[in-house]
Tab-separated table of N, CA, C and O in Angstrom:
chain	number	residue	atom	x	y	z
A	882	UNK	N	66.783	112.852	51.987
A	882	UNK	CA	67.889	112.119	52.505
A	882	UNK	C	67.798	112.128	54.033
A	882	UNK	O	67.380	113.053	54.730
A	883	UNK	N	68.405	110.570	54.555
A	883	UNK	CA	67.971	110.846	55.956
A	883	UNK	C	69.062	111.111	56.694
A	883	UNK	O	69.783	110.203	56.279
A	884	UNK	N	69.734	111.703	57.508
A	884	UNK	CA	70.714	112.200	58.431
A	884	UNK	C	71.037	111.464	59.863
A	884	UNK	O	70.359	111.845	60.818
A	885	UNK	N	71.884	110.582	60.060
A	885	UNK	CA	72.216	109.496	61.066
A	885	UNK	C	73.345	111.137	61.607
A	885	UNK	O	74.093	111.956	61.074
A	886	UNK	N	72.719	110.770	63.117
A	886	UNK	CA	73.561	111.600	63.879
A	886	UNK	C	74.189	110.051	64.825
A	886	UNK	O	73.634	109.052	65.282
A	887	UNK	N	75.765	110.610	64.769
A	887	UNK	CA	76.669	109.267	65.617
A	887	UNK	C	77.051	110.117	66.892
A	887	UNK	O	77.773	111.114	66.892
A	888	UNK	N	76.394	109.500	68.045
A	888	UNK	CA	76.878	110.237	69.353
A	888	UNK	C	78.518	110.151	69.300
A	888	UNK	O	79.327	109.299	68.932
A	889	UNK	N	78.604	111.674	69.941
A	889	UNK	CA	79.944	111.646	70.033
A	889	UNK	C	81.016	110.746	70.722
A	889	UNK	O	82.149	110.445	70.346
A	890	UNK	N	80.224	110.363	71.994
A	890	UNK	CA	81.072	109.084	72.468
A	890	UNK	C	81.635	108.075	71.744
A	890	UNK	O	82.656	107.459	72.048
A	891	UNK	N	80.603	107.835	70.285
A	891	UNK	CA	80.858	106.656	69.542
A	891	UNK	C	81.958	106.721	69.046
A	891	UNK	O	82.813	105.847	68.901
A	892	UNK	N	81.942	108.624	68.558
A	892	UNK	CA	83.004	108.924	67.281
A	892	UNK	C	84.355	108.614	68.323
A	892	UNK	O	85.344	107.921	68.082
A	893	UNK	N	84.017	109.387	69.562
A	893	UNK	CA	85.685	108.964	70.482
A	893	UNK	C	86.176	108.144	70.585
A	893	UNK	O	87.403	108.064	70.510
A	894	UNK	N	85.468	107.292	70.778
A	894	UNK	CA	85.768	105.342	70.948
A	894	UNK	C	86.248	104.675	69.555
A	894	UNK	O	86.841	103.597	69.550
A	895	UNK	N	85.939	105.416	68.335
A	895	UNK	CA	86.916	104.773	67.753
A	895	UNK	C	87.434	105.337	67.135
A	895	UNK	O	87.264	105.136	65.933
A	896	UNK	N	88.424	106.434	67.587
A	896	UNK	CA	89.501	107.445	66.968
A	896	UNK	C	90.283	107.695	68.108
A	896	UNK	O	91.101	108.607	67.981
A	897	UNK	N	90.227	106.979	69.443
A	897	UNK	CA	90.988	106.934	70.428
A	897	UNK	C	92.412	106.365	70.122
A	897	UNK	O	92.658	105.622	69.172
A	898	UNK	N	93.020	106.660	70.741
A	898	UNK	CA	94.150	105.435	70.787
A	898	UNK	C	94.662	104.679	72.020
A	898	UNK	O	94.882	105.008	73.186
A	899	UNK	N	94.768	103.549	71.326
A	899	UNK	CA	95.117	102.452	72.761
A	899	UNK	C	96.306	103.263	73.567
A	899	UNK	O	97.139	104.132	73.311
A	900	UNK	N	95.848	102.381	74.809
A	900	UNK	CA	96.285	102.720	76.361
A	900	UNK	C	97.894	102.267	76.278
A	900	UNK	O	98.299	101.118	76.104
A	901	UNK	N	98.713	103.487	76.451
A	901	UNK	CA	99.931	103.259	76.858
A	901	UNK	C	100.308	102.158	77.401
A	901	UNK	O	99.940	101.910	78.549
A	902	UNK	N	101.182	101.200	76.639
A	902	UNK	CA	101.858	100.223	77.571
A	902	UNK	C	102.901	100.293	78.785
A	902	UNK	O	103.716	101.206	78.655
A	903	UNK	N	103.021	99.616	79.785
A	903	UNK	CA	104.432	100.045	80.191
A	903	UNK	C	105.362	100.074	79.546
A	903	UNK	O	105.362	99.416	78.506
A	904	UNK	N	106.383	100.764	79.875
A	904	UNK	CA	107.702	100.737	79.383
A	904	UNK	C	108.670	100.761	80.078
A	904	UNK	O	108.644	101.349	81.159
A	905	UNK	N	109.858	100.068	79.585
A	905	UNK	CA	111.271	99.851	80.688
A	905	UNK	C	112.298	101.506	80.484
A	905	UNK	O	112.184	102.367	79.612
A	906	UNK	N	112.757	101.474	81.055
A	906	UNK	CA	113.393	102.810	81.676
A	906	UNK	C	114.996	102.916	80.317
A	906	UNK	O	115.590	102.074	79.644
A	907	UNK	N	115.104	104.283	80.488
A	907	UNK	CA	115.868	104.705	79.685
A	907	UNK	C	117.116	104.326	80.116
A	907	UNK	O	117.206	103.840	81.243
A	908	UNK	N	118.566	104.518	79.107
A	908	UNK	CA	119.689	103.993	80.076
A	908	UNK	C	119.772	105.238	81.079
A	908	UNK	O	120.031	104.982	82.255
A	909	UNK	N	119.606	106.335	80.761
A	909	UNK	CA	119.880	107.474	81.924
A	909	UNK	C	118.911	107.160	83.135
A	909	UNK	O	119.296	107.500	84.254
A	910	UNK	N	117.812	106.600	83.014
A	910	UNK	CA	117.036	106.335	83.918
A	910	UNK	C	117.243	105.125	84.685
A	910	UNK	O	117.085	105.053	85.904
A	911	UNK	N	117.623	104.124	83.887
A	911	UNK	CA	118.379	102.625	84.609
A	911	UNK	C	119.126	102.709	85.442
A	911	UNK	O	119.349	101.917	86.357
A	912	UNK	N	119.770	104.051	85.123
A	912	UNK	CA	121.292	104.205	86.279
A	912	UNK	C	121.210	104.279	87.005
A	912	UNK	O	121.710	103.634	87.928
A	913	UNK	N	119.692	106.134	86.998
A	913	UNK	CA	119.439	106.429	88.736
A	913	UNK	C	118.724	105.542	89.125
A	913	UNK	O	118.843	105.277	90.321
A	914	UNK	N	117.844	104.838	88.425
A	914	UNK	CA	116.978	103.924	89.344
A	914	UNK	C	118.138	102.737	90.096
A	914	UNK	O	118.017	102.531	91.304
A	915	UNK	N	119.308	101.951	89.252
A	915	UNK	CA	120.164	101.229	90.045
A	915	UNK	C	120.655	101.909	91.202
A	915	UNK	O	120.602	101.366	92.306
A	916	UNK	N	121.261	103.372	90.993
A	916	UNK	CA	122.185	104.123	92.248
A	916	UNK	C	121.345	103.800	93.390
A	916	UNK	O	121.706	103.068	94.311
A	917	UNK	N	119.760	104.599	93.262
A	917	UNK	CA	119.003	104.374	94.116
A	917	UNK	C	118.526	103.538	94.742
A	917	UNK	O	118.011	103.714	95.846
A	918	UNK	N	118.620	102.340	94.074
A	918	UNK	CA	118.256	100.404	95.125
A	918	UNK	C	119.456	100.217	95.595
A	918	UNK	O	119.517	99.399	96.514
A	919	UNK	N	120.921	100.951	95.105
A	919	UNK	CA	122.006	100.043	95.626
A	919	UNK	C	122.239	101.313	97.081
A	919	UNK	O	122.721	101.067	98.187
A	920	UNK	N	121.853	102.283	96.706
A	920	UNK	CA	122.037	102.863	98.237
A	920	UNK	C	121.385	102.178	99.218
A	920	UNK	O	121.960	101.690	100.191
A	921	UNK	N	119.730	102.093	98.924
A	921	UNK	CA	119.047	101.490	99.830
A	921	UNK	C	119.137	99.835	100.281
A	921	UNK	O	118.337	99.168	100.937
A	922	UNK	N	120.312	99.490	99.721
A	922	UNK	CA	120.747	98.246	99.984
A	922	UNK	C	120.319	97.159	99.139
A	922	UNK	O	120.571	96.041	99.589
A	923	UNK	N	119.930	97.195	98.399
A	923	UNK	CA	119.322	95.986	97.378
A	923	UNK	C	120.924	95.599	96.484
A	923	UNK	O	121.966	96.255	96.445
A	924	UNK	N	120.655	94.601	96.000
A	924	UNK	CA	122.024	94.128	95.320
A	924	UNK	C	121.380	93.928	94.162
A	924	UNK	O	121.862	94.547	93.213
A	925	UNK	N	120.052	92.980	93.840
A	925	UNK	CA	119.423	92.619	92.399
A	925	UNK	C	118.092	93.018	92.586
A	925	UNK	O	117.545	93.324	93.646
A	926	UNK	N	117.485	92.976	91.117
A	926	UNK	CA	116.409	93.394	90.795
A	926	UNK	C	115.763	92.683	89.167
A	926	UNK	O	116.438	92.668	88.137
A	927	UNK	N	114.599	92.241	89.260
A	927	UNK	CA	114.347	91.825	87.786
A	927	UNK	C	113.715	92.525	87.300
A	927	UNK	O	114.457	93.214	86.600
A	928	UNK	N	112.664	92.860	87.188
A	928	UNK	CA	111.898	94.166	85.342
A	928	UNK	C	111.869	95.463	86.407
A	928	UNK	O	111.356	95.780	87.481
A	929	UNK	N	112.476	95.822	85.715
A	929	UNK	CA	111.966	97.761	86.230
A	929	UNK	C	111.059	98.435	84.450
A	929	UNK	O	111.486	98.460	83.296
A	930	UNK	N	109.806	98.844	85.024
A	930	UNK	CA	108.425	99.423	84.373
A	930	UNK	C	108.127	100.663	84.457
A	930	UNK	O	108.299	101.046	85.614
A	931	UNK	N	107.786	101.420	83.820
A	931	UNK	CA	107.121	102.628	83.992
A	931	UNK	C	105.770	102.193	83.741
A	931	UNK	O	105.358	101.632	82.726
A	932	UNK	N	104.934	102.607	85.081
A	932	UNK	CA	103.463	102.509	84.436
A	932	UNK	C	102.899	103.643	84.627
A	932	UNK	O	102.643	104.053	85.759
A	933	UNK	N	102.574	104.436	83.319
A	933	UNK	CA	101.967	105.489	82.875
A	933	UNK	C	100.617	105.820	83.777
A	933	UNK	O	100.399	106.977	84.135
A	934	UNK	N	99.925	104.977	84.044
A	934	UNK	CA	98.979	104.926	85.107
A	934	UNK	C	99.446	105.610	86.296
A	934	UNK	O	98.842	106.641	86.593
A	935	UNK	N	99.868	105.446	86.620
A	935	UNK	CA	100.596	105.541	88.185
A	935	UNK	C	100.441	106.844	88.484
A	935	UNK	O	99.444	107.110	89.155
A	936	UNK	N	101.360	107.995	88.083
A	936	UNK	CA	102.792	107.168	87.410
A	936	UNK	C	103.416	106.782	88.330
A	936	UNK	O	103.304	107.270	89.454
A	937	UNK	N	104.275	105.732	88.002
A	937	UNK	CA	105.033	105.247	89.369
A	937	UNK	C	105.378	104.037	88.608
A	937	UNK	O	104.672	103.273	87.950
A	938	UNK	N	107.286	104.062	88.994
A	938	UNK	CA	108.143	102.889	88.430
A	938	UNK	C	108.195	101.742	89.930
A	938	UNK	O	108.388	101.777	91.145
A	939	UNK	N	107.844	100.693	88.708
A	939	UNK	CA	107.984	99.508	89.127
A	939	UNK	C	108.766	98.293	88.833
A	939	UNK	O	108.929	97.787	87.723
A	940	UNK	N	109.271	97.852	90.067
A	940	UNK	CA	110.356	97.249	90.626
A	940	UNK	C	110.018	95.685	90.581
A	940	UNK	O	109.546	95.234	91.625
A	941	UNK	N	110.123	95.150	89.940
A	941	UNK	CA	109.609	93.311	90.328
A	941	UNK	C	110.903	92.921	90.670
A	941	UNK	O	111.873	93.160	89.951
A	942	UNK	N	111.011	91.832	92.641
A	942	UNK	CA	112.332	91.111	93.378
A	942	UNK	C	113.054	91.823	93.298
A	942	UNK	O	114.119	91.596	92.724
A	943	UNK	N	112.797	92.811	93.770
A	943	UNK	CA	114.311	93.333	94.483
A	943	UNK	C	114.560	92.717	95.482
A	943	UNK	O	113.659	92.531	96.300
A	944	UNK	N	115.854	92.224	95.704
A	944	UNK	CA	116.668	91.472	96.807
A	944	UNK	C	118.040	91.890	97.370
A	944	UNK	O	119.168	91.887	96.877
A	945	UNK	N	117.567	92.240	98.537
A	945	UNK	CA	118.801	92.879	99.573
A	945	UNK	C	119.817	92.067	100.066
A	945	UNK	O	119.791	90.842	99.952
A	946	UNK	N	120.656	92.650	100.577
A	946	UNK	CA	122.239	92.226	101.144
A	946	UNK	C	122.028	90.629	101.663
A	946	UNK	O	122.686	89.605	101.480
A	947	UNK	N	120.426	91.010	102.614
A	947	UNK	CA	120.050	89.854	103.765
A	947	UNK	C	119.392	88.835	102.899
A	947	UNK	O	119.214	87.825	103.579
A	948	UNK	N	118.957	88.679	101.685
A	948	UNK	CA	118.741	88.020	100.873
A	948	UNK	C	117.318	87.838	100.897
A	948	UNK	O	116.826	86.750	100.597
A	949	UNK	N	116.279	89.314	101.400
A	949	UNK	CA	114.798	89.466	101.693
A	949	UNK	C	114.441	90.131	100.247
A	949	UNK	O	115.252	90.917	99.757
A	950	UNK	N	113.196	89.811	99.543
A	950	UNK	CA	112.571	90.389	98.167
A	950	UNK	C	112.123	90.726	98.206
A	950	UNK	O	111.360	90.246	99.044
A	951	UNK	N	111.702	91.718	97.747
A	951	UNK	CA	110.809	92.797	97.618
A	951	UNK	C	110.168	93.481	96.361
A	951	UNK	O	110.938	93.915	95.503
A	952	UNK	N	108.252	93.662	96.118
A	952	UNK	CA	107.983	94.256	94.798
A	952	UNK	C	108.418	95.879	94.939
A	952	UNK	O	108.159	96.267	96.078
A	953	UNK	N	108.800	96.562	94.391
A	953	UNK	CA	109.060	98.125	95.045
A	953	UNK	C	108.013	99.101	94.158
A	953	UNK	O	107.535	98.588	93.146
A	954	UNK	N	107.578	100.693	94.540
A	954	UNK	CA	107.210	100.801	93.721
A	954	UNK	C	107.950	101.972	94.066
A	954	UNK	O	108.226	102.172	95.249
A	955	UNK	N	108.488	103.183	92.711
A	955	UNK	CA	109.069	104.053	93.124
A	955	UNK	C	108.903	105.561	92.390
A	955	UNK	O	108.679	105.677	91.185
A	956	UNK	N	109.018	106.453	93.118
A	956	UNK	CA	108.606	107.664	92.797
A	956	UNK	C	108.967	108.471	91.475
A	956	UNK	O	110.079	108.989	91.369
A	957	UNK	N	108.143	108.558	90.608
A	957	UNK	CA	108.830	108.753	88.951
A	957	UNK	C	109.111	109.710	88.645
A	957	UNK	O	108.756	110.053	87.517
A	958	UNK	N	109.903	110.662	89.484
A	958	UNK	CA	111.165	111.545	89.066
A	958	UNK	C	112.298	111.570	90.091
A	958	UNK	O	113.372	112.065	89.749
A	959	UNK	N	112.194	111.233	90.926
A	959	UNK	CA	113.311	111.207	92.221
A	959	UNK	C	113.992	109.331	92.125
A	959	UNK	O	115.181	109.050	91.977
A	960	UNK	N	113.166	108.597	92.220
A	960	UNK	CA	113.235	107.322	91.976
A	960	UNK	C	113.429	106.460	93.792
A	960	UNK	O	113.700	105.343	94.233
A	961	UNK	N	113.119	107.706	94.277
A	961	UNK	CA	112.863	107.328	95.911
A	961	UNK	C	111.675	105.688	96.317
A	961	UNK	O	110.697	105.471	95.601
A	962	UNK	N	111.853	105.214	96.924
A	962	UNK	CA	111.296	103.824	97.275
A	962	UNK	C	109.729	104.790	97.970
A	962	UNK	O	109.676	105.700	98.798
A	963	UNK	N	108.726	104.143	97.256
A	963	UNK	CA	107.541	104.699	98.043
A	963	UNK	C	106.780	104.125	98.432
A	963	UNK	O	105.916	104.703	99.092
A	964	UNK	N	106.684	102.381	98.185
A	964	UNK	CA	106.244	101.599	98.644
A	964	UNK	C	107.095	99.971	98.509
A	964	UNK	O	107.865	99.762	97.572
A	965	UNK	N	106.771	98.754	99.746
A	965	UNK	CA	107.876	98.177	99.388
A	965	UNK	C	106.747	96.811	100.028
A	965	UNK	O	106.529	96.633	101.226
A	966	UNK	N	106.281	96.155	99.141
A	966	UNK	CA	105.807	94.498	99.331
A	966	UNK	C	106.671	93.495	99.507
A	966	UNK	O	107.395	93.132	98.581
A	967	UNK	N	106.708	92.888	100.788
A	967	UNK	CA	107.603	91.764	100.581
A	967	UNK	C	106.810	90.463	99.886
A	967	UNK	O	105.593	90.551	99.716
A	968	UNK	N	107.291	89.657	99.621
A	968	UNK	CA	107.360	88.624	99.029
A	968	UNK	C	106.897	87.899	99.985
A	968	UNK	O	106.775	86.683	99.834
């Protein structure tokens, strides 16, 4: 009998499991993340993301008092602003 050896890489690759999607924030987490844009002056905001990658929550248009937008990206346990792209 002949004996097929399967490199282990092979066996990993398909008993892996797919790559975490983002995900939108918990309601306990929605809150602080709102407290935290409305201190820093933002009024709206459209998708808030967790990307597991990161990690680091993300902010798509946030838009301030002055009516300037911004992508945000923010620190994923404090929810502090750590980077801020304008539009």
């Amino acid at each position: 009998m002949v004996r097929m050896l399967i490199p282990a890489a092979l066996i990993a690759a398909a008993v892996a499991s797919p790559a975490l999607a983002d995900r939108g924030p918990s309601r306990e987490e929605a809150a602080a993340i709102a407290a935290k844009l409305t201190e820093a002056g933002f009024k709206s905001w459209n998708k808030v993301e967790f990307d597991e990658d990161g990690p680091i929550w993300k902010v798509d248009d946030a838009r301030t008092i002055e009516g300037k937008t911004y992508d945000l990206q923010l620190d994923p346990t404090h929810y502090g602003i750590v980077k801020k792209d304008g539009d």
